[in-house]
Coordinates of C-alpha atoms in Angstrom, one line a residue:
M1 CA -25.5 65.4 -5.0
L2 CA -25.6 67.7 -2.0
K3 CA -28.5 65.9 -0.5
Q4 CA -26.3 62.7 -0.9
L5 CA -23.3 64.2 0.8
T6 CA -25.1 65.9 3.5
K7 CA -26.2 62.6 4.8
S8 CA -22.7 62.0 5.9
I9 CA -22.6 65.0 8.3
R10 CA -24.8 63.0 10.9
E11 CA -23.5 63.4 14.5
Y12 CA -21.5 66.6 13.4
K13 CA -24.5 68.5 12.5
K14 CA -24.4 70.5 15.9
V15 CA -20.8 71.6 15.4
S16 CA -21.6 72.3 11.7
I17 CA -24.4 74.8 12.8
L18 CA -22.5 76.1 15.8
T19 CA -19.5 77.2 13.5
P20 CA -21.5 79.8 11.5
L21 CA -23.1 81.3 14.7
L22 CA -19.6 81.7 16.2
V23 CA -18.3 83.1 13.0
S24 CA -21.2 85.6 12.9
M25 CA -20.4 86.8 16.4
E26 CA -16.9 87.1 15.6
V27 CA -17.7 89.2 12.5
V28 CA -20.0 91.5 14.6
M29 CA -17.2 92.2 17.0
E30 CA -14.7 92.9 14.3
C31 CA -17.1 95.4 12.5
I32 CA -18.0 97.2 15.6
I33 CA -14.4 97.7 16.9
P34 CA -13.5 100.2 14.0
F35 CA -16.7 102.2 14.9
V36 CA -15.5 102.3 18.6
V37 CA -12.0 103.3 17.4
A38 CA -13.5 106.1 15.4
Q39 CA -15.4 107.5 18.5
L40 CA -12.1 107.1 20.5
V41 CA -10.4 109.2 17.8
N42 CA -12.9 112.0 17.8
Q43 CA -13.1 112.0 21.7
I44 CA -9.2 112.4 21.7
K45 CA -9.5 115.2 19.1
A46 CA -12.1 116.9 21.2
G47 CA -9.8 116.9 24.2
S48 CA -11.6 114.3 26.3
G49 CA -9.8 113.2 29.6
I50 CA -7.9 110.1 30.4
D51 CA -11.1 108.5 32.0
V52 CA -12.9 108.7 28.8
I53 CA -10.0 107.2 26.9
F54 CA -9.5 104.5 29.6
R55 CA -13.3 103.6 29.3
Y56 CA -13.1 103.3 25.5
G57 CA -9.9 101.3 25.7
L58 CA -11.5 98.9 28.1
I59 CA -14.4 98.4 25.7
L60 CA -12.0 97.8 22.8
V61 CA -10.1 95.2 25.0
V62 CA -13.3 93.3 25.8
M63 CA -14.6 93.3 22.2
A64 CA -11.2 92.1 21.0
A65 CA -11.2 89.3 23.5
L66 CA -14.7 88.3 22.6
S67 CA -13.8 88.3 18.9
L68 CA -10.7 86.2 19.7
S69 CA -13.0 83.7 21.6
F70 CA -15.6 83.4 19.0
G71 CA -12.8 83.1 16.2
A72 CA -11.1 80.4 18.3
G73 CA -14.3 78.5 19.1
A74 CA -15.3 78.7 15.3
G75 CA -11.8 77.3 14.4
S76 CA -12.2 74.4 16.7
T77 CA -15.8 73.4 15.8
C78 CA -15.0 73.9 12.1
A79 CA -12.1 71.4 12.4
T80 CA -14.3 68.9 14.2
A81 CA -17.0 69.1 11.8
S82 CA -15.0 69.0 8.6
C83 CA -12.8 66.2 9.7
G84 CA -15.6 64.3 11.0
F85 CA -17.6 64.9 7.8
A86 CA -14.6 63.4 5.8
R87 CA -14.5 60.6 8.2
N88 CA -18.0 59.6 7.6
L89 CA -17.7 60.1 3.8
R90 CA -15.0 57.5 3.6
K91 CA -16.9 55.1 6.1
D92 CA -20.2 55.5 3.9
M93 CA -18.1 54.9 0.6
F94 CA -16.2 51.9 2.0
Y95 CA -19.4 50.4 3.5
R96 CA -21.1 51.0 0.1
I97 CA -18.3 49.4 -1.9
Q98 CA -18.4 46.3 0.5
D99 CA -22.0 45.8 -0.8
F100 CA -21.3 46.2 -4.5
S101 CA -21.7 43.2 -6.8
F102 CA -18.9 42.4 -9.2
E103 CA -20.9 44.2 -11.8
N104 CA -20.8 47.3 -9.8
I105 CA -17.2 47.1 -9.2
D106 CA -16.6 46.6 -13.0
R107 CA -18.0 50.1 -13.5
F108 CA -15.4 51.6 -11.3
S109 CA -11.6 50.8 -11.4
T110 CA -9.8 50.0 -8.3
S111 CA -7.6 53.1 -8.7
S112 CA -10.6 55.3 -9.2
L113 CA -12.2 54.1 -6.0
V114 CA -8.9 54.7 -4.1
T115 CA -8.7 58.2 -5.7
R116 CA -12.3 59.0 -4.7
M117 CA -11.7 57.8 -1.0
T118 CA -8.6 59.9 -0.6
T119 CA -7.9 62.8 -2.9
D120 CA -11.6 63.5 -3.6
V121 CA -12.6 63.3 0.0
M122 CA -9.7 65.6 1.0
N123 CA -11.0 68.2 -1.5
V124 CA -14.5 67.9 -0.3
Q125 CA -13.3 68.2 3.4
L126 CA -11.4 71.6 2.6
A127 CA -14.4 72.9 0.6
Y128 CA -16.8 71.9 3.6
M129 CA -14.4 73.6 6.0
M130 CA -14.3 76.8 4.0
V131 CA -18.2 76.7 3.5
I132 CA -19.1 76.5 7.2
R133 CA -16.5 79.2 8.1
L134 CA -15.2 81.4 5.3
A135 CA -18.3 81.2 3.1
I136 CA -20.4 82.5 6.1
R137 CA -17.6 84.9 7.4
S138 CA -16.8 86.6 4.1
P139 CA -20.4 87.8 2.9
L140 CA -21.3 88.7 6.5
M141 CA -18.2 90.7 6.9
M142 CA -18.9 92.4 3.5
I143 CA -22.5 93.3 4.4
F144 CA -21.8 94.5 7.9
S145 CA -18.5 96.5 6.9
F146 CA -20.4 98.0 3.9
T147 CA -23.2 99.1 6.2
M148 CA -20.8 100.5 8.7
A149 CA -19.1 102.3 5.8
V150 CA -22.1 103.8 4.6
V151 CA -22.9 105.1 8.2
M152 CA -19.4 106.4 8.7
G153 CA -18.5 107.6 5.1
G154 CA -21.6 108.1 3.2
K155 CA -21.3 108.5 -0.6
I156 CA -17.6 107.3 -0.3
A157 CA -18.8 103.8 0.3
L158 CA -20.4 103.6 -3.0
I159 CA -17.1 102.7 -4.6
F160 CA -17.6 99.2 -3.2
L161 CA -20.7 98.9 -5.4
C162 CA -18.7 99.5 -8.4
V163 CA -16.0 97.0 -7.5
I164 CA -18.0 94.0 -6.4
P165 CA -19.7 93.4 -9.9
V166 CA -16.2 93.6 -11.6
L167 CA -15.0 91.0 -9.1
G168 CA -18.1 88.9 -9.6
I169 CA -17.8 88.8 -13.3
G170 CA -14.1 88.0 -13.1
L171 CA -14.7 85.0 -10.7
F172 CA -17.4 83.8 -12.9
A173 CA -15.2 83.7 -16.1
V174 CA -12.4 81.9 -14.2
I175 CA -14.8 79.2 -12.9
F176 CA -16.5 78.8 -16.2
K177 CA -13.0 78.2 -17.7
V178 CA -11.5 76.0 -15.1
M179 CA -14.5 73.6 -14.4
P180 CA -13.8 71.5 -17.4
L181 CA -10.2 71.2 -16.8
F182 CA -10.8 69.9 -13.3
K183 CA -13.3 67.3 -14.6
R184 CA -10.7 65.9 -17.1
V185 CA -7.8 66.1 -14.6
F186 CA -9.6 63.9 -12.1
R187 CA -10.1 61.1 -14.8
K188 CA -6.3 61.4 -15.5
Y189 CA -5.6 61.0 -11.7
D190 CA -7.4 57.7 -11.9
A191 CA -5.2 56.7 -14.8
L192 CA -2.1 57.8 -12.9
N193 CA -3.0 55.9 -9.7
N194 CA -3.9 52.8 -11.9
S195 CA -0.4 52.9 -13.4
I196 CA 1.2 53.2 -9.9
Q197 CA -0.9 50.5 -8.5
E198 CA -0.2 48.1 -11.4
N199 CA 3.4 48.7 -11.4
V200 CA 3.8 48.2 -7.5
K201 CA 1.6 45.0 -7.7
G202 CA 3.6 43.6 -10.5
M203 CA 7.0 44.7 -9.4
R204 CA 8.4 41.2 -9.6
V205 CA 7.3 40.8 -13.3
V206 CA 8.6 44.3 -14.1
K207 CA 12.1 43.4 -12.7
S208 CA 12.2 39.9 -14.2
F209 CA 11.6 41.4 -17.7
V210 CA 13.9 44.4 -17.0
R211 CA 11.1 46.8 -18.0
E212 CA 11.8 49.4 -15.3
D213 CA 12.6 52.0 -18.0
Y214 CA 9.4 51.3 -19.9
E215 CA 7.3 51.7 -16.7
K216 CA 9.1 55.0 -15.8
K217 CA 8.3 56.4 -19.2
K218 CA 4.8 55.3 -18.9
F219 CA 4.5 56.9 -15.5
D220 CA 6.1 60.1 -16.7
R221 CA 3.5 60.3 -19.6
A222 CA 0.7 59.9 -17.1
A223 CA 2.2 62.3 -14.5
E224 CA 2.9 64.9 -17.3
D225 CA -0.6 64.7 -18.6
V226 CA -1.9 65.4 -15.1
C227 CA 0.7 68.1 -14.6
Q228 CA -0.2 69.9 -17.9
D229 CA -4.1 70.0 -17.0
F230 CA -3.3 71.2 -13.5
T231 CA -1.0 73.8 -14.9
R232 CA -3.6 75.2 -17.3
A233 CA -6.1 75.2 -14.4
E234 CA -3.7 77.0 -12.0
K235 CA -2.7 79.7 -14.8
I236 CA -6.5 80.5 -15.1
L237 CA -6.9 80.5 -11.4
A238 CA -3.9 82.8 -11.0
F239 CA -5.9 85.8 -12.6
N240 CA -8.0 85.7 -9.5
S241 CA -5.2 87.2 -7.2
P242 CA -4.0 90.1 -9.6
L243 CA -7.8 91.0 -10.1
M244 CA -8.3 91.1 -6.4
Q245 CA -5.2 93.3 -5.9
F246 CA -6.2 95.7 -8.6
C247 CA -9.5 96.2 -7.1
L248 CA -8.0 96.6 -3.5
Y249 CA -5.6 99.4 -4.8
V250 CA -8.2 101.1 -6.8
V251 CA -10.5 101.3 -3.6
M252 CA -7.7 102.4 -1.4
V253 CA -6.5 105.1 -3.8
F254 CA -10.1 106.4 -4.2
V255 CA -10.7 106.3 -0.4
L256 CA -7.4 107.9 0.5
S257 CA -7.6 110.7 -2.2
Y258 CA -11.3 111.5 -2.0
G259 CA -11.5 111.1 1.8
S260 CA -8.5 113.4 2.3
Y261 CA -10.0 116.0 0.0
T262 CA -13.3 115.9 1.7
I263 CA -11.7 116.5 5.2
I264 CA -9.5 119.3 3.9
S265 CA -12.2 121.0 1.8
S266 CA -14.9 120.8 4.4
G267 CA -12.7 121.5 7.4
G268 CA -13.6 118.1 9.1
M269 CA -17.3 118.9 8.8
A270 CA -18.4 116.4 6.1
L271 CA -15.9 113.9 7.2
D272 CA -13.7 113.8 10.3
V273 CA -10.5 112.0 11.0
G274 CA -12.2 109.2 13.1
Q275 CA -14.8 108.5 10.4
F276 CA -11.8 108.5 7.8
S277 CA -9.8 106.0 9.8
A278 CA -12.9 103.7 10.2
M279 CA -13.4 104.0 6.5
L280 CA -9.9 102.7 5.8
V281 CA -10.4 99.8 8.1
Y282 CA -13.8 98.9 6.6
S283 CA -12.2 99.2 3.1
F284 CA -9.6 96.5 4.2
Q285 CA -12.2 94.3 5.8
I286 CA -14.5 94.4 2.7
L287 CA -11.6 93.7 0.3
N288 CA -10.2 91.0 2.4
S289 CA -13.5 89.4 2.6
L290 CA -13.7 89.4 -1.0
M291 CA -10.3 87.8 -1.5
M292 CA -11.3 85.0 1.0
L293 CA -14.6 84.5 -0.9
S294 CA -12.6 84.1 -4.1
M295 CA -10.5 81.4 -2.4
V296 CA -13.7 79.8 -1.3
F297 CA -15.0 79.8 -4.9
V298 CA -11.8 78.3 -6.0
M299 CA -11.9 75.4 -3.6
I300 CA -15.4 74.9 -4.3
T301 CA -14.8 74.7 -8.1
M302 CA -12.1 72.2 -7.4
A303 CA -14.2 70.2 -5.0
N304 CA -17.3 70.2 -7.2
E305 CA -16.0 67.4 -9.4
S306 CA -14.6 65.5 -6.5
A307 CA -18.2 65.8 -4.9
H308 CA -19.7 64.5 -8.0
R309 CA -17.3 61.5 -8.0
I310 CA -18.0 60.7 -4.4
A311 CA -21.8 60.8 -5.0
E312 CA -21.4 58.4 -7.8
V313 CA -20.2 55.8 -5.5
L314 CA -22.6 56.6 -2.7
E315 CA -25.6 56.6 -5.1
E316 CA -24.5 53.4 -6.9
K317 CA -27.1 50.7 -6.1
S318 CA -25.9 47.2 -5.9
S319 CA -27.2 45.1 -8.7
L320 CA -27.6 42.2 -6.3
T321 CA -30.1 42.6 -3.4
D322 CA -31.7 40.3 -0.9
P323 CA -35.3 39.4 -1.6
E324 CA -38.0 40.7 0.7
H325 CA -38.5 37.4 2.5
P326 CA -35.0 35.7 2.1
V327 CA -34.2 32.1 2.8
Y328 CA -31.4 31.7 5.4
E329 CA -30.8 27.8 5.2
V330 CA -29.3 26.0 2.3
K331 CA -30.8 22.5 2.4
D332 CA -28.0 20.7 0.6
G333 CA -25.2 21.1 -2.0
S334 CA -27.1 20.4 -5.1
V335 CA -26.7 22.8 -8.1
D336 CA -29.0 23.3 -11.1
F337 CA -28.4 25.4 -14.1
D338 CA -31.7 25.5 -16.1
H339 CA -31.0 27.0 -19.5
V340 CA -28.8 29.7 -18.2
S341 CA -27.2 32.3 -20.4
F342 CA -25.1 35.2 -19.0
K343 CA -23.2 38.3 -20.0
Y344 CA -21.3 40.8 -18.0
S345 CA -23.2 43.8 -19.0
K346 CA -26.3 44.9 -20.8
Q347 CA -24.2 46.6 -23.5
A348 CA -22.3 43.3 -24.2
E349 CA -23.3 41.9 -27.7
K350 CA -22.1 38.3 -26.9
M351 CA -23.1 36.0 -24.1
A352 CA -20.2 34.8 -22.0
L353 CA -22.4 31.7 -21.2
S354 CA -25.0 30.3 -23.5
N355 CA -27.9 27.8 -22.7
I356 CA -26.1 26.0 -19.9
D357 CA -28.3 23.0 -18.7
L358 CA -26.5 21.2 -15.8
H359 CA -27.6 19.4 -12.8
I360 CA -25.2 18.4 -10.1
R361 CA -26.3 16.2 -7.1
S362 CA -25.3 17.0 -3.5
G363 CA -21.9 15.5 -2.5
E364 CA -20.8 14.9 -6.2
T365 CA -17.5 15.8 -7.4
I366 CA -17.4 17.7 -10.7
G367 CA -14.4 18.5 -12.8
I368 CA -14.3 21.4 -15.4
I369 CA -11.8 21.4 -18.3
G370 CA -11.7 24.0 -21.0
G371 CA -9.3 26.4 -22.8
T372 CA -8.7 30.0 -21.8
G373 CA -11.8 32.2 -22.4
S374 CA -14.1 29.0 -22.2
S375 CA -16.0 30.9 -19.4
K376 CA -15.2 28.3 -16.7
S377 CA -14.9 30.9 -13.9
S378 CA -18.1 32.7 -15.2
L379 CA -20.0 29.6 -14.6
I380 CA -19.0 29.1 -11.0
Q381 CA -19.5 32.8 -10.2
L382 CA -23.3 32.4 -10.8
I383 CA -23.5 29.8 -8.1
S384 CA -22.3 32.0 -5.2
R385 CA -24.4 34.8 -6.9
L386 CA -21.4 37.1 -7.6
Y387 CA -23.3 37.8 -10.7
D388 CA -27.0 37.0 -11.7
A389 CA -27.9 35.1 -14.6
T390 CA -29.1 37.0 -17.7
E391 CA -31.4 34.3 -18.8
G392 CA -32.5 31.1 -17.1
V393 CA -32.4 30.1 -13.4
V394 CA -29.4 28.9 -11.2
K395 CA -30.5 26.8 -8.1
V396 CA -28.7 25.8 -5.1
G397 CA -30.3 23.3 -2.6
G398 CA -33.3 23.3 -4.9
L399 CA -34.1 26.9 -4.7
D400 CA -33.3 29.9 -7.1
V401 CA -30.2 31.6 -5.7
R402 CA -32.0 34.9 -5.7
E403 CA -34.3 33.6 -3.1
Y404 CA -31.5 33.3 -0.5
D405 CA -30.0 35.9 1.8
L406 CA -26.8 36.7 0.1
A407 CA -24.6 36.2 3.3
A408 CA -26.3 32.9 4.0
L409 CA -25.8 31.6 0.5
R410 CA -22.1 32.6 0.2
N411 CA -21.3 31.2 3.6
Q412 CA -22.3 27.8 2.2
V413 CA -20.5 28.2 -1.1
A414 CA -16.7 28.4 -0.5
V415 CA -14.6 29.6 -3.6
V416 CA -10.9 29.3 -3.8
L417 CA -9.4 31.2 -6.6
Q418 CA -6.2 30.5 -8.5
K419 CA -5.0 34.0 -7.4
N420 CA -6.6 34.1 -4.0
I421 CA -5.5 36.8 -1.6
L422 CA -4.0 36.5 1.9
F423 CA -4.2 39.6 4.1
S424 CA -1.7 41.2 6.4
G425 CA -1.8 39.3 9.6
T426 CA -0.8 35.9 11.2
I427 CA -1.7 32.6 9.5
K428 CA -4.3 32.0 12.3
E429 CA -6.0 35.5 11.6
N430 CA -6.1 34.7 7.7
L431 CA -7.6 31.3 8.4
R432 CA -10.2 32.6 10.8
W433 CA -11.6 34.5 7.8
G434 CA -13.3 31.1 7.1
K435 CA -14.6 30.8 10.7
Q436 CA -14.2 33.7 13.2
D437 CA -14.2 31.3 16.3
A438 CA -12.3 28.5 14.9
T439 CA -10.2 26.6 17.5
D440 CA -6.6 26.0 17.0
E441 CA -7.4 22.3 16.6
E442 CA -9.9 23.1 13.8
I443 CA -7.5 25.3 12.1
R444 CA -4.8 22.4 12.2
E445 CA -7.5 19.9 10.9
A446 CA -8.4 22.2 7.9
C447 CA -4.6 22.7 7.2
R448 CA -4.0 18.9 7.3
L449 CA -6.7 18.4 4.8
A450 CA -5.3 21.1 2.5
Q451 CA -1.8 19.7 2.9
A452 CA -0.6 23.0 4.6
D453 CA 0.0 21.8 8.0
E454 CA 3.5 20.3 7.2
F455 CA 5.0 23.5 5.9
V456 CA 3.3 25.8 8.4
M457 CA 4.7 23.7 11.4
Q458 CA 8.3 24.2 9.8
F459 CA 7.9 28.0 10.2
P460 CA 9.7 29.4 13.5
N461 CA 6.4 30.9 14.8
Q462 CA 4.2 28.2 13.1
Y463 CA 0.6 29.3 13.0
D464 CA 1.6 32.7 14.4
T465 CA 3.8 33.4 11.5
Y466 CA 3.1 36.9 10.1
I467 CA 1.8 37.1 6.5
E468 CA 3.0 40.1 4.5
Q469 CA 0.4 42.0 2.4
G470 CA -0.8 39.8 -0.4
G471 CA 1.1 36.8 1.1
S472 CA 4.3 37.9 -0.5
N473 CA 6.4 35.9 2.0
V474 CA 5.0 32.6 1.2
S475 CA 5.3 30.7 -2.2
G476 CA 2.3 30.4 -4.8
G477 CA 1.7 26.8 -3.7
Q478 CA 1.8 27.5 0.0
K479 CA -0.7 30.4 -0.5
Q480 CA -3.1 28.2 -2.4
R481 CA -3.0 25.6 0.1
L482 CA -3.7 28.1 3.0
C483 CA -6.6 29.5 1.0
I484 CA -8.0 26.0 0.5
A485 CA -7.8 25.6 4.2
R486 CA -9.5 28.9 5.0
A487 CA -12.5 27.7 2.7
L488 CA -12.6 24.3 4.4
L489 CA -13.1 26.0 7.7
K490 CA -16.4 27.5 6.5
K491 CA -17.6 23.8 6.3
P492 CA -19.5 24.8 3.2
R493 CA -22.3 22.8 1.2
I494 CA -20.4 23.5 -2.0
L495 CA -16.6 23.9 -2.4
I496 CA -15.4 25.4 -5.6
L497 CA -11.7 25.3 -6.6
D498 CA -11.1 27.6 -9.6
D499 CA -7.7 26.3 -10.8
S500 CA -6.5 26.7 -7.1
T501 CA -4.0 23.8 -7.2
S502 CA -2.1 24.9 -10.2
A503 CA 0.9 25.9 -8.2
V504 CA 1.2 22.8 -6.2
D505 CA 2.9 19.5 -7.5
T506 CA 0.8 16.6 -8.7
K507 CA 1.4 14.7 -5.6
T508 CA 0.2 17.3 -3.2
D509 CA -2.8 17.9 -5.7
A510 CA -3.7 14.2 -5.4
L511 CA -3.5 14.3 -1.6
I512 CA -5.8 17.2 -1.3
R513 CA -8.4 15.5 -3.7
K514 CA -8.1 12.3 -1.5
A515 CA -8.7 14.3 1.7
F516 CA -11.7 15.9 0.1
K517 CA -13.1 12.6 -0.8
E518 CA -12.5 11.0 2.6
Y519 CA -13.2 13.9 5.1
I520 CA -16.0 15.9 3.3
P521 CA -18.0 13.4 1.3
Q522 CA -21.3 15.3 1.8
T523 CA -19.7 18.7 0.3
T524 CA -20.4 19.1 -3.4
K525 CA -16.9 19.7 -4.9
I526 CA -16.4 21.6 -8.2
I527 CA -12.9 21.7 -9.5
I528 CA -11.7 23.8 -12.5
A529 CA -8.3 22.8 -13.6
Q530 CA -6.0 22.8 -16.5
R531 CA -4.4 19.4 -15.7
I532 CA -6.4 16.4 -16.5
S533 CA -4.9 14.6 -13.6
S534 CA -6.7 17.0 -11.2
V535 CA -10.0 16.1 -12.4
Q536 CA -9.9 12.6 -13.9
D537 CA -11.2 10.8 -10.7
A538 CA -14.2 13.3 -10.5
D539 CA -17.7 11.7 -10.7
R540 CA -18.2 13.7 -13.9
I541 CA -16.2 16.0 -16.0
L542 CA -17.5 19.0 -18.0
V543 CA -15.7 20.0 -21.2
M544 CA -16.3 23.7 -21.9
E545 CA -15.6 25.7 -25.1
G546 CA -16.9 29.2 -26.1
G547 CA -19.2 29.5 -23.1
T548 CA -21.1 26.3 -23.6
I549 CA -20.8 22.7 -22.3
R550 CA -19.5 20.7 -25.3
D551 CA -19.5 17.3 -23.4
I552 CA -20.1 15.9 -20.0
G553 CA -19.0 12.4 -18.7
T554 CA -16.4 10.4 -16.8
H555 CA -12.7 10.3 -17.7
E556 CA -13.2 7.1 -19.7
E557 CA -16.2 8.3 -21.4
L558 CA -14.8 11.5 -22.5
L559 CA -11.5 9.8 -23.8
A560 CA -13.7 7.7 -25.9
R561 CA -16.0 10.2 -27.4
S562 CA -14.6 13.8 -26.8
E563 CA -12.1 14.9 -29.3
I564 CA -11.3 18.2 -27.3
Y565 CA -10.8 16.1 -24.0
R566 CA -8.8 13.5 -25.8
E567 CA -6.5 16.2 -27.3
V568 CA -5.8 17.9 -23.9
Y569 CA -5.1 14.5 -22.4
T570 CA -2.7 13.4 -25.1
S571 CA -0.8 16.7 -25.1
Q572 CA -0.3 16.5 -21.4
N573 CA 0.7 12.9 -21.5
K574 CA 2.8 12.9 -24.7
G575 CA 6.0 10.8 -24.0
G576 CA 4.8 10.0 -20.5
D577 CA 3.2 11.6 -17.6
Q578 CA 4.6 15.2 -17.5
D579 CA 2.0 16.8 -15.3
G580 CA 4.4 17.5 -12.6
E581 CA 6.9 19.3 -15.1

């Protein structure tokens, strides 16, 4: 895990190394200052003149200035290193997620990935900041201060050797108890974020069904669950502070009482006032370092689970990779399924697709009809290699899809989903996802084919109209047509419409299909639809049920021999053509 995370330090390696060096110099200065002060006190006690006092005072001012400079420098480099490390972590995670296949994404929920890139990275950033500064400062301060305390106070310093094991055992017990709670709480964080994301995304549905109270109660349960676990963890961590205070007061009482007794009983021979004052300062420094170290342990304990969750994302290997010598050119739009079977995970007991044997000629229009759960979408996802077939071979342009460069293949297979997404930005910016350098005329031509130009030109800003996040300021049918236009700009060999005209009326649907037939005859078109009217003029129509192809043929052939197709057609046309209703 640490090896994986440290790869993200990269260009911040120098400041990460410089920070402990500056901290070390700061600690050295802070530990020498009490020693010089003790010498000054003894000089004053011995009746030294103003010149000696001035010289010691000047030395102290210089040392304090150096300590301040080293401390400020360490603070600056520490902030640069920790913030840069967090930035690189987020960048590395985001880049890795972009390479994930659908199978990889299925292993992580969207809310979990968001939590890992925000809350978890913040925890690791704070821990890293403490590690390169406080985790270096505290042990060095304890070692140097203890050494100086032994030099100045002799046996009195042995009290620290009794206190440190007590603190160590206490800290270990706290960490041992709190670790399982943090592991559990971050999983609940994912559930809480998922509830928030789901509610905000489905706000229109929540309000239309007047389910606000239900959603509030669901959120309260998730929030209360997180709160209870965090409260338990904080209660255990709270033992850390009184334990530290107890040890601090024990040490101070011992040093003050035993030190005073030694000075009085020996007449200042075994321990003088200067040494005693230095011992008090070193006592504070040692115990303050122990308190800071306990804070570091608490932060590292919290960040440990976050670090594991981040490493899970960074170590996840995409289940889809380019071959050693990929093919970059797709010859044509032919598609072949050679006895293909598919399931979404190795643990799944049932195949989503079973023994699919299908051969589509380049330029052919194929319609796909089937009920919910018949695996229509699963079938087309194998063409652009969003998943790999479990058994059998999927070919595009006569070659196994696994032989192609992934980007090259997907650039030639455009998929328009029923719930396709528009991103924040202008219509032009959204359409240029299909082709970055598309001209204004190319954009208008694609929109004309998708029957989108007419409504776009009615907007006040036309193609410069701003689209809100998720396309919330356009209708479902308008969104679908813009997504079809975006796909057409890719000029793909294969165009797949996955129920992507469901929100448009039958007249517009017919015009879109007519445009496809006339303007992109060489492009293979695969149309998944619920309405028979959307596919009845296709060259061939597939009837799917239970992950298998039950029949294939033209509209007339299927009406004659396919009971499933005939039932769908009859139900949609009962009492007249009601497709537009």
